[in-house]
JSON list of C-alpha atoms in Angstrom, two decimals:
[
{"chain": "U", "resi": 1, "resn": "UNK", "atom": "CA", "xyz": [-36.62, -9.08, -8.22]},
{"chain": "U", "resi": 2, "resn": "UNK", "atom": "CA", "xyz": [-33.60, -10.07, -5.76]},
{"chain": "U", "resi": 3, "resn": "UNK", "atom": "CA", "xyz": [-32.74, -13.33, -5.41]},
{"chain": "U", "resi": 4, "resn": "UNK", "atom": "CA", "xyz": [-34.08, -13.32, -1.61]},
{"chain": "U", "resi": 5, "resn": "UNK", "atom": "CA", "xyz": [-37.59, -12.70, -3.17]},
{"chain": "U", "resi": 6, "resn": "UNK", "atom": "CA", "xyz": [-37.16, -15.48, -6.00]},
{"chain": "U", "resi": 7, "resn": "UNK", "atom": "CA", "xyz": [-36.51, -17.98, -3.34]},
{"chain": "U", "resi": 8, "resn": "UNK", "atom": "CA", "xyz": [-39.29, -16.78, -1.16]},
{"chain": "U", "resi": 9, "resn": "UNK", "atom": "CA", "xyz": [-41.48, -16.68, -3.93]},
{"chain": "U", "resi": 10, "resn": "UNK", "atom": "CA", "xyz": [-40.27, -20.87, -4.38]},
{"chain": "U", "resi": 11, "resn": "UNK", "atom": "CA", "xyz": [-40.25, -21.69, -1.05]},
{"chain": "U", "resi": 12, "resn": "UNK", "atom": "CA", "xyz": [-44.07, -20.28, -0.53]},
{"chain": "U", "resi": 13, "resn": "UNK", "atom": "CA", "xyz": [-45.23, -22.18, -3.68]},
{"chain": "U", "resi": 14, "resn": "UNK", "atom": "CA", "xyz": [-43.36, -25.18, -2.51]},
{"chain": "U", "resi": 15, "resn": "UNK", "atom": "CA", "xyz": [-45.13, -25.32, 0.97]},
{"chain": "U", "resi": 16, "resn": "UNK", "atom": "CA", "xyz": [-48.37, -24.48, -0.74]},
{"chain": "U", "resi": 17, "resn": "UNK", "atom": "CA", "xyz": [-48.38, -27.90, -2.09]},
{"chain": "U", "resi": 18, "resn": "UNK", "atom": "CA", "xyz": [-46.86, -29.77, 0.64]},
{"chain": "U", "resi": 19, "resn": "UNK", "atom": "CA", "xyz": [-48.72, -28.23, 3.82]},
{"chain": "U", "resi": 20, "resn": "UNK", "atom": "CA", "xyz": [-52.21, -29.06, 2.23]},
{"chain": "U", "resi": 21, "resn": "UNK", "atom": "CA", "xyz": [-51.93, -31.95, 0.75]},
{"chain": "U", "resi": 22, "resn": "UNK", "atom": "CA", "xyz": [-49.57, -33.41, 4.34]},
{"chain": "U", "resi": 23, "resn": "UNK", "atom": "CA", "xyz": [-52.72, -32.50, 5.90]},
{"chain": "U", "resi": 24, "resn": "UNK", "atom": "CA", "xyz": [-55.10, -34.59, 3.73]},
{"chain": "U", "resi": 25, "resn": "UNK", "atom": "CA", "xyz": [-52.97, -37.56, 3.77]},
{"chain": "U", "resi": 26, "resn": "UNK", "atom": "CA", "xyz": [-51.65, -37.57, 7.47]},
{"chain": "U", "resi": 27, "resn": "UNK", "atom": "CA", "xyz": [-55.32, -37.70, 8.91]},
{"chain": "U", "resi": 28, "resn": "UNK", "atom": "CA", "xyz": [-58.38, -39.39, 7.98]},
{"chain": "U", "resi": 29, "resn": "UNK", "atom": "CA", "xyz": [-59.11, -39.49, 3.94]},
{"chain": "U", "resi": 30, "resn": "UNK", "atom": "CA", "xyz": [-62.51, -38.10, 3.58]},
{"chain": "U", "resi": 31, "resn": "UNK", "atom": "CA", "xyz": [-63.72, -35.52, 0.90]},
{"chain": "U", "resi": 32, "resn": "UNK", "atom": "CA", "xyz": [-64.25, -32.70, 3.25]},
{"chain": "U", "resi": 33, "resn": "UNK", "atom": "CA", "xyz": [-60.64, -32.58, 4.33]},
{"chain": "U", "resi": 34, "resn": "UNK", "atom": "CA", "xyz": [-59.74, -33.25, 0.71]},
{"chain": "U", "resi": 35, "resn": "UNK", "atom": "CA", "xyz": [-61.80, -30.46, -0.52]},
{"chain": "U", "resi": 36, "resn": "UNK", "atom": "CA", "xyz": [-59.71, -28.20, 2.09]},
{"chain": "U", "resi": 37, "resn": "UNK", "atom": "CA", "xyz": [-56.38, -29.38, 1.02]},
{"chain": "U", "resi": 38, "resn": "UNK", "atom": "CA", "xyz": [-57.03, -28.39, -2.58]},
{"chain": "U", "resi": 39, "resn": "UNK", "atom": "CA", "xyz": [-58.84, -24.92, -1.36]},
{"chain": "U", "resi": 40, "resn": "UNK", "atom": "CA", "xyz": [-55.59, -24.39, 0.82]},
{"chain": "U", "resi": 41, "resn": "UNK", "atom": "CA", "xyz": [-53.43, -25.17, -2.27]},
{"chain": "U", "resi": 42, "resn": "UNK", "atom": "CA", "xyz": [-55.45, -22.93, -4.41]},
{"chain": "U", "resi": 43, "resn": "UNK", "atom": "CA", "xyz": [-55.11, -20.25, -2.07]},
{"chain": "U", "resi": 44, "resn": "UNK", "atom": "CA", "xyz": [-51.40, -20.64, -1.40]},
{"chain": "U", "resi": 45, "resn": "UNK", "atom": "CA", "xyz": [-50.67, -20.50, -5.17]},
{"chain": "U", "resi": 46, "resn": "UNK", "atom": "CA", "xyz": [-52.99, -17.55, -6.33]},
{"chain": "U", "resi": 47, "resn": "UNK", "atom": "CA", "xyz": [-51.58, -15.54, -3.55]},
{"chain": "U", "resi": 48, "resn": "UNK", "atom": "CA", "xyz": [-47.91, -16.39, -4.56]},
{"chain": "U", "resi": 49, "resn": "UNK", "atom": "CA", "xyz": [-48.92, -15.48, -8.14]},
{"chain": "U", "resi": 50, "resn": "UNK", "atom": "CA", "xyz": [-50.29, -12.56, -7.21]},
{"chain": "U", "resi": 51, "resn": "UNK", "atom": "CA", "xyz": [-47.49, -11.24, -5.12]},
{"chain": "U", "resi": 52, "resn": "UNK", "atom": "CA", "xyz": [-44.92, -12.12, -8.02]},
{"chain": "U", "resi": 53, "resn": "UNK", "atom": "CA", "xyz": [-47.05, -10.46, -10.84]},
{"chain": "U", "resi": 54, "resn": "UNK", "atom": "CA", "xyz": [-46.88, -7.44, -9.02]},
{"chain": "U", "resi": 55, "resn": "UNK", "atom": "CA", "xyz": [-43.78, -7.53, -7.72]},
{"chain": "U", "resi": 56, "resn": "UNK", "atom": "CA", "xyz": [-42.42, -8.27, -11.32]},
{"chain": "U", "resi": 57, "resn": "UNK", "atom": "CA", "xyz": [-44.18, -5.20, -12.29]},
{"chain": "U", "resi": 58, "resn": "UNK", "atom": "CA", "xyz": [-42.55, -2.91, -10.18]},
{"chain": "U", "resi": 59, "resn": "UNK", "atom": "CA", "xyz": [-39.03, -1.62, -11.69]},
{"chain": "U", "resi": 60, "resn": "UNK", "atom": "CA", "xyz": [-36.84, 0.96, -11.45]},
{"chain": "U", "resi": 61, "resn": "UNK", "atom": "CA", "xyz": [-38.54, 4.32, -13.46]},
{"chain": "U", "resi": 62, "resn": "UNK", "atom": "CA", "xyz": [-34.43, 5.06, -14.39]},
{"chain": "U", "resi": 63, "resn": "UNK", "atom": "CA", "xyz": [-34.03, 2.02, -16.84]},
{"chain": "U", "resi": 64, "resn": "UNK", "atom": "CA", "xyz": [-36.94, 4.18, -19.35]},
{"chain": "U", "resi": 65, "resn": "UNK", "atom": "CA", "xyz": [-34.55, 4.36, -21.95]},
{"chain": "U", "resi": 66, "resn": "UNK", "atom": "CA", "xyz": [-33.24, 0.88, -22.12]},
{"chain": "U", "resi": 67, "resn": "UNK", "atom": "CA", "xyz": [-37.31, 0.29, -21.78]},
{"chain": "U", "resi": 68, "resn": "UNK", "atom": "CA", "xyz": [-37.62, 1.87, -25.29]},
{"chain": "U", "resi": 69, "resn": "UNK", "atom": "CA", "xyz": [-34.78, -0.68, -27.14]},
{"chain": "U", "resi": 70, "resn": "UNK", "atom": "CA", "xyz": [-36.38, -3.55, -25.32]},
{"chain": "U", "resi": 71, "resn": "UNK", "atom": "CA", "xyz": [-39.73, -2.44, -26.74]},
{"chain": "U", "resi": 72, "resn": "UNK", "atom": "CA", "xyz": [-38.72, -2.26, -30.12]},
{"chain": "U", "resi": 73, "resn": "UNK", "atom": "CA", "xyz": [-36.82, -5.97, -29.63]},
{"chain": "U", "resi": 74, "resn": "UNK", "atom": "CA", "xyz": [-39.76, -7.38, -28.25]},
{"chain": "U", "resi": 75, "resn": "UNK", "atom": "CA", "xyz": [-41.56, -6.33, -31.40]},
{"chain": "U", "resi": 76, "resn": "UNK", "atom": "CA", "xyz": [-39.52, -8.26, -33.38]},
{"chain": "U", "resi": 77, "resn": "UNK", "atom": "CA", "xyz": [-39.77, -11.20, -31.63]},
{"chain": "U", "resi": 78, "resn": "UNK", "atom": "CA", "xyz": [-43.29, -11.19, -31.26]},
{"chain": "U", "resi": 79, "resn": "UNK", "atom": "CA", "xyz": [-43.80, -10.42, -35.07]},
{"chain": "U", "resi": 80, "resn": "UNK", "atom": "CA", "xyz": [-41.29, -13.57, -36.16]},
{"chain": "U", "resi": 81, "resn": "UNK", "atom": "CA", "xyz": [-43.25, -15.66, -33.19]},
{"chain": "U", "resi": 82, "resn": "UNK", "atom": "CA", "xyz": [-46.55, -14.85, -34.66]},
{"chain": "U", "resi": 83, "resn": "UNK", "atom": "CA", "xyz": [-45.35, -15.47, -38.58]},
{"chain": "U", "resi": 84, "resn": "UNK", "atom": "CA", "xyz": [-43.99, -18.87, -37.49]},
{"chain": "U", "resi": 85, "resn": "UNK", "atom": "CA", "xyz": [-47.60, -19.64, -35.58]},
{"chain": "U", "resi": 86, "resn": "UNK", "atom": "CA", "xyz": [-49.93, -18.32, -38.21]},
{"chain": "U", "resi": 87, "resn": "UNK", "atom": "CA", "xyz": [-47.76, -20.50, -40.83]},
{"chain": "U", "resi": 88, "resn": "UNK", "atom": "CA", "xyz": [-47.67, -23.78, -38.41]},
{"chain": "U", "resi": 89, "resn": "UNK", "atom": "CA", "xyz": [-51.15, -23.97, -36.95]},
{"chain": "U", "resi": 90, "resn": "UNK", "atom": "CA", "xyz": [-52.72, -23.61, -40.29]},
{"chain": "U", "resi": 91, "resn": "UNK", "atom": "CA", "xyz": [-50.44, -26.19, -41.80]},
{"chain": "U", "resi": 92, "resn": "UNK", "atom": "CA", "xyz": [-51.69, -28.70, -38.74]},
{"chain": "U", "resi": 93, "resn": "UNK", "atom": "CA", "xyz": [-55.12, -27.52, -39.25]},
{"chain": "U", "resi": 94, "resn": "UNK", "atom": "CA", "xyz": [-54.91, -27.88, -42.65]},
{"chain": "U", "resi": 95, "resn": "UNK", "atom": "CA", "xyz": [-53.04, -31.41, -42.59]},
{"chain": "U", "resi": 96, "resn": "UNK", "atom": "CA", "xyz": [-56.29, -32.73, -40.30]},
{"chain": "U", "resi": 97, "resn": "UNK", "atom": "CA", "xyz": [-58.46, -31.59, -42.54]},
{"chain": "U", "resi": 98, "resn": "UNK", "atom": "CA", "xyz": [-57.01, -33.08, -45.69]},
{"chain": "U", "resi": 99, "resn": "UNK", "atom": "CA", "xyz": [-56.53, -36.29, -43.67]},
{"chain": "U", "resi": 100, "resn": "UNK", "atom": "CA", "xyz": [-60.48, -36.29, -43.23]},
{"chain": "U", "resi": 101, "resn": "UNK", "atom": "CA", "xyz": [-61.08, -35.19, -46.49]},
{"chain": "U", "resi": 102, "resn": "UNK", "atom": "CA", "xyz": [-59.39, -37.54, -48.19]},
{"chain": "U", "resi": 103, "resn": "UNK", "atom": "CA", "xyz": [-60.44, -40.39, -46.51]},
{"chain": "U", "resi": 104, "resn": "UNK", "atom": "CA", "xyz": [-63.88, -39.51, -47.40]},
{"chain": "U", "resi": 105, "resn": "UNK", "atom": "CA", "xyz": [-62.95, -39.22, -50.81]},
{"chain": "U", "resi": 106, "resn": "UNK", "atom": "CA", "xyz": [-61.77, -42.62, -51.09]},
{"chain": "U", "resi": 107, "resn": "UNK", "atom": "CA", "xyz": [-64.32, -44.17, -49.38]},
{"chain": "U", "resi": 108, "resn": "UNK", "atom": "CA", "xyz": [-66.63, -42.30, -51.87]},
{"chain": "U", "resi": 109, "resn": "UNK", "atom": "CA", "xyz": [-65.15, -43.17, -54.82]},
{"chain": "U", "resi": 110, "resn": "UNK", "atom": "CA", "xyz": [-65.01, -47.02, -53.82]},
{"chain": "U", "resi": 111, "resn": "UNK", "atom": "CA", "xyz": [-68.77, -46.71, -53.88]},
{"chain": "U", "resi": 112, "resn": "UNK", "atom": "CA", "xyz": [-69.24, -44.20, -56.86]},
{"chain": "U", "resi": 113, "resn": "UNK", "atom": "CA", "xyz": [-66.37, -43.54, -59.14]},
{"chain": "U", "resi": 114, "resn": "UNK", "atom": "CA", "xyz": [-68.59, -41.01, -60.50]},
{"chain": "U", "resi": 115, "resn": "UNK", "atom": "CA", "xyz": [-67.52, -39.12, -56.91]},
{"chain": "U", "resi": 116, "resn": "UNK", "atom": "CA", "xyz": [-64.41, -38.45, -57.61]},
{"chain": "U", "resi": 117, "resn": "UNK", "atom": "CA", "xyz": [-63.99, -35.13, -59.25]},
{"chain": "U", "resi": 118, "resn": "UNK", "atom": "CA", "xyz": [-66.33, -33.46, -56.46]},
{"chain": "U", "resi": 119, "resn": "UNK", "atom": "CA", "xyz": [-64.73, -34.99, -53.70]},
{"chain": "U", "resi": 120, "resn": "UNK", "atom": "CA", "xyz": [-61.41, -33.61, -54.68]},
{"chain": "U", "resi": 121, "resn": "UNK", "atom": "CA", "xyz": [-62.56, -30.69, -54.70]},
{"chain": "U", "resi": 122, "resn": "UNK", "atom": "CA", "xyz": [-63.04, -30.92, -51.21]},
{"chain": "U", "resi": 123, "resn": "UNK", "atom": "CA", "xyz": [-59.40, -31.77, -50.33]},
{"chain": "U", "resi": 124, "resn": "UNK", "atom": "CA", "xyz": [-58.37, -28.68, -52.37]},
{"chain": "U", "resi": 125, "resn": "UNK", "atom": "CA", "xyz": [-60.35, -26.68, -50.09]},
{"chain": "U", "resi": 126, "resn": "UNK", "atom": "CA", "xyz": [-58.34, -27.82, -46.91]},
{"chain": "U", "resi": 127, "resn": "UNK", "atom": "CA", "xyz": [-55.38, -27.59, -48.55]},
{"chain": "U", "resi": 128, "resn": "UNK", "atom": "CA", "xyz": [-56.06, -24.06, -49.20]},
{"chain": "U", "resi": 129, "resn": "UNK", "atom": "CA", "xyz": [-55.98, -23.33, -45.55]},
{"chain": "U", "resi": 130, "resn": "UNK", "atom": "CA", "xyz": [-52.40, -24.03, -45.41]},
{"chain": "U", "resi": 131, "resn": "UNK", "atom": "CA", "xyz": [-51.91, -21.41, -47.97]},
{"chain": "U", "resi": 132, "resn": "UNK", "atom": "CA", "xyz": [-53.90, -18.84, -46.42]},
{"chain": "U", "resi": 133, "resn": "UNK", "atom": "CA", "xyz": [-51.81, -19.00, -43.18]},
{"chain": "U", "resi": 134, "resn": "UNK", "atom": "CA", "xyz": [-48.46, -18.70, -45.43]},
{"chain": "U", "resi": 135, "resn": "UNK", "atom": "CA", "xyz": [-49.88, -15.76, -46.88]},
{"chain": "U", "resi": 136, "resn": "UNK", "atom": "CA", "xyz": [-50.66, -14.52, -43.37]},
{"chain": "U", "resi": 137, "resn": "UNK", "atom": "CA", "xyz": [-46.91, -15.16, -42.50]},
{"chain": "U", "resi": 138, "resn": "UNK", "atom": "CA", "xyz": [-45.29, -13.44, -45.74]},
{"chain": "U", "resi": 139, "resn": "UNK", "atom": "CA", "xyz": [-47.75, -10.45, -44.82]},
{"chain": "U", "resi": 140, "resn": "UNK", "atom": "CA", "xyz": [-46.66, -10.08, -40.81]},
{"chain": "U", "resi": 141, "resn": "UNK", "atom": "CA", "xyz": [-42.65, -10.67, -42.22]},
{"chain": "U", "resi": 142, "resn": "UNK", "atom": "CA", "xyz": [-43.06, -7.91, -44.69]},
{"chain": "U", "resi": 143, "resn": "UNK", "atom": "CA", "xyz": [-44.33, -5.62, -41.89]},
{"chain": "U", "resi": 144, "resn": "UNK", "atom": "CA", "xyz": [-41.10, -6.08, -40.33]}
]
């Protein structure tokens, strides 16, 4: 895209927040004109998103080969993006559900210290989900 079309593209999403909503609050502040601002501003940016997704889209068919490199470098990416997510998520996942776990366990074994043994068990569990997802990462980083 040129730069003429970037700012275009700004300027129209811009206005599409400032025309509507100068409407609403210039005049009298009832629901149906308030309903029409945000169905104005809706419409402004959707169309704006539109016209950049396929204006984004369309490139010169001559830059095929440098397409191919990209391709391959966007692989990469992607694959150390998704071994650092699968590895993080789990670890939060896993972190909440030891945090809940373990509470319960204590508050189980002030009651019962008979408890105890099972309700470990239970916090093992959860902590096995942040293994699982560093499995998951070793896995997609080998495929590399």
């Amino acid at each position: 895209m040129t730069l003429t079309v970037k700012l275009l593209l700004i300027a129209t999403l811009v206005l599409g927040i400032i025309i509507p909503f100068g409407y609403f609050l210039i005049g009298e502040k009832t629901k149906k004109r308030y309903k029409r601002a945000i169905g104005a501003n809706a419409f402004f940016y959707f169309g704006a998103f539109a016209i950049a997704a396929i204006m984004m889209f369309a490139g010169d068919p001559v830059k095929a080969a440098d397409t191919a490199q990209a391709a391959a470098s966007n692989a990469t990416g992607f694959g150390y993006l998704a071994a650092a997510l699968s590895t993080g998520l789990s670890c939060v996942g896993g972190g909440i559900a030891v945090g809940s776990a373990s509470s319960a366990a204590l508050g189980a074994n002030s009651e019962d210290s008979s408890a105890l043994g099972k309700s470990l068990i239970f916090v093992g569990l959860a902590e096995g989900v942040c293994l699982y997802g560093l499995i998951i990462s070793f896995m997609i980083l080998g495929k590399l």
